[in-house]
XYZ file of C-alpha atoms in Angstrom:
154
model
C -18.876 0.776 6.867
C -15.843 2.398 6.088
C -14.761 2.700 2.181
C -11.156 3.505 1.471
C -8.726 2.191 -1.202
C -5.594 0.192 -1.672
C -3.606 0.209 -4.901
C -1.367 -2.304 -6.201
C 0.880 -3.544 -9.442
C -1.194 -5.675 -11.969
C 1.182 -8.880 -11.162
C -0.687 -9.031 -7.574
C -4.334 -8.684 -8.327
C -5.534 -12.553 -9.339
C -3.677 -13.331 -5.964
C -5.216 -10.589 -4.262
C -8.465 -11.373 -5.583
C -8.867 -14.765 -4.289
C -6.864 -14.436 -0.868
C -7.083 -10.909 -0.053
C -5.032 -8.347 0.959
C -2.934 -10.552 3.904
C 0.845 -9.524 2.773
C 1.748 -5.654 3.907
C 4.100 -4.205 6.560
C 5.031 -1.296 8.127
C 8.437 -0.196 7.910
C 10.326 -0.065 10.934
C 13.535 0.859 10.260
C 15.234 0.955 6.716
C 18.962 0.195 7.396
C 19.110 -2.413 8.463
C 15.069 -3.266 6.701
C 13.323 -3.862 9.817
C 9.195 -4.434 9.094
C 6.059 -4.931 11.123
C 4.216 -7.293 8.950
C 0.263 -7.769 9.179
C -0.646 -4.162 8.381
C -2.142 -3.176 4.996
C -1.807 0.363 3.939
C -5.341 2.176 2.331
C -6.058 5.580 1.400
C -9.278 7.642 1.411
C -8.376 9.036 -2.531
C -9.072 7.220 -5.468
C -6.744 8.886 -7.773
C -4.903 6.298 -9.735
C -2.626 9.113 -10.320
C -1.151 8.554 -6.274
C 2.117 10.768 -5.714
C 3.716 7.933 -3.944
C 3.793 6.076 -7.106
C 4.887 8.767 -9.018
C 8.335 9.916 -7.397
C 10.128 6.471 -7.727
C 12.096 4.375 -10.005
C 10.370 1.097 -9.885
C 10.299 -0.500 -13.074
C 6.131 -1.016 -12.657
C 3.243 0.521 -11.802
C 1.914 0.098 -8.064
C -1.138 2.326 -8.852
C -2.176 0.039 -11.780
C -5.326 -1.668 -9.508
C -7.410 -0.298 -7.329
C -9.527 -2.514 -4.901
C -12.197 -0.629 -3.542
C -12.508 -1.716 -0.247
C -15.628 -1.703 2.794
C -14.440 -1.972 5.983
C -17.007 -3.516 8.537
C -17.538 -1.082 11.238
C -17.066 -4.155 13.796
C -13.474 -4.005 12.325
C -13.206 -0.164 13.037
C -10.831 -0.797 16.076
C -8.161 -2.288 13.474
C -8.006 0.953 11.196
C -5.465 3.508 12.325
C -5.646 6.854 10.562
C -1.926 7.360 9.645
C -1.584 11.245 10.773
C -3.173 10.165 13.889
C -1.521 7.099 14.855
C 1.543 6.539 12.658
C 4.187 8.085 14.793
C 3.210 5.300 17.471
C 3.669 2.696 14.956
C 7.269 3.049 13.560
C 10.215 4.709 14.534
C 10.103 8.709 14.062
C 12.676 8.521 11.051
C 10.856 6.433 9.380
C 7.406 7.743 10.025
C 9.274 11.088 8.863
C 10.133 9.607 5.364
C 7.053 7.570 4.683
C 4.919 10.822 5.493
C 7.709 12.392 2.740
C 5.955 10.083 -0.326
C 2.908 12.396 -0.111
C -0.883 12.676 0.460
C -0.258 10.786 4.324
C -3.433 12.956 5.189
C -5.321 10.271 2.887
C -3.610 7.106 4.322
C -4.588 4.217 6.641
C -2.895 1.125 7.812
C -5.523 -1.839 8.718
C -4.217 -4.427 11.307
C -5.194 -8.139 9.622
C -6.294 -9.600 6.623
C -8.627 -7.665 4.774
C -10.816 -10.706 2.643
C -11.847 -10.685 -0.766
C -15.747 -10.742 0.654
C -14.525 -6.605 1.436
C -14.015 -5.395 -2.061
C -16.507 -3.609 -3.482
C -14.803 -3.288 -6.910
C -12.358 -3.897 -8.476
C -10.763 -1.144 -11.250
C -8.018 -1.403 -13.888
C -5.806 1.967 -14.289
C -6.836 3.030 -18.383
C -3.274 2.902 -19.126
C -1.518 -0.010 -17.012
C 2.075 1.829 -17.837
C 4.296 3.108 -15.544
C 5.860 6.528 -15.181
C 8.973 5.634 -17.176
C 7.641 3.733 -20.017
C 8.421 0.057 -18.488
C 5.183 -2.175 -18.507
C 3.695 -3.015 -15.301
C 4.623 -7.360 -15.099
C 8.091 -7.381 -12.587
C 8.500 -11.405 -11.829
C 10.826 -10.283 -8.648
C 9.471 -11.687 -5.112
C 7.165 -9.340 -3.964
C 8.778 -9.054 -0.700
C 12.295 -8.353 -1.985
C 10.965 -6.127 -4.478
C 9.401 -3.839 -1.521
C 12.201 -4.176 1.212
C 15.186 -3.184 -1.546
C 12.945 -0.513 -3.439
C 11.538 0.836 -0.132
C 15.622 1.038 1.646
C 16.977 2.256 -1.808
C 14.084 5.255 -1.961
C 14.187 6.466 1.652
């Protein structure tokens, strides 16, 4: 088994919970928003405090839940370290930015669904508030959320 990590906002995590982590991309391109969908970005830290939530101006938290996650070791051949395999999975601008948000040495993109029978636990950030003061419920569509935030950040 492999553990690792994957944070999200507090809006996603009854949805996550019962379906699993099965929405995630990797960017492709930003202008025009160009994504590879069916990858779900983890990290090897389990710092709420994650520096690629820190540096933006989303109006919530995307560090507020952590799933603590066991990948199966027959699944191995689906995790891609990012420093090792990220510049074959996007174009080199955009690997260049995304490696930009910080800590890339700790992140991993998994190709598939990752099912709820994975997590291990489940934790609640102490204080579910994001950087600047706005609460973490957004009722924007997740995807439009990510691909305007993501091209307005890079």
């Amino acid at each position: 088994m492999i553990f690792l990590y994957h944070f999200t906002a507090l809006r996603f995590k009854k949805n996550i919970e019962k379906h699993g982590l099965r929405i995630g991309g990797i960017p492709q391109t930003v202008v025009p928003p160009r994504i590879d969908w069916g990858w779900v970005w983890l990290t090897q830290s389990p710092d709420f405090k994650q520096s690629w939530n820190s540096m933006f101006m989303i109006k919530y938290d995307r560090a507020a839940v952590r799933f603590d996650v066991a990948i199966p070791d027959s699944e191995k051949g689906n995790l891609v370290k990012w420093t090792d395999g990220g510049k074959l999975l996007t174009e080199p601008a955009t690997y260049r930015d995304l490696t930009r948000f910080g800590d890339p040495e700790n992140w991993f993109v998994f190709r598939g669904k990752i099912p709820p029978s994975w997590f291990v636990s489940i934790s609640l950030k102490s204080e579910v508030e994001s950087p600047g003061g706005v609460t973490g419920d957004d009722t924007r569509a997740p995807s439009s959320i990510w691909v305007r935030d993501t091209a307005r950040l890079l």
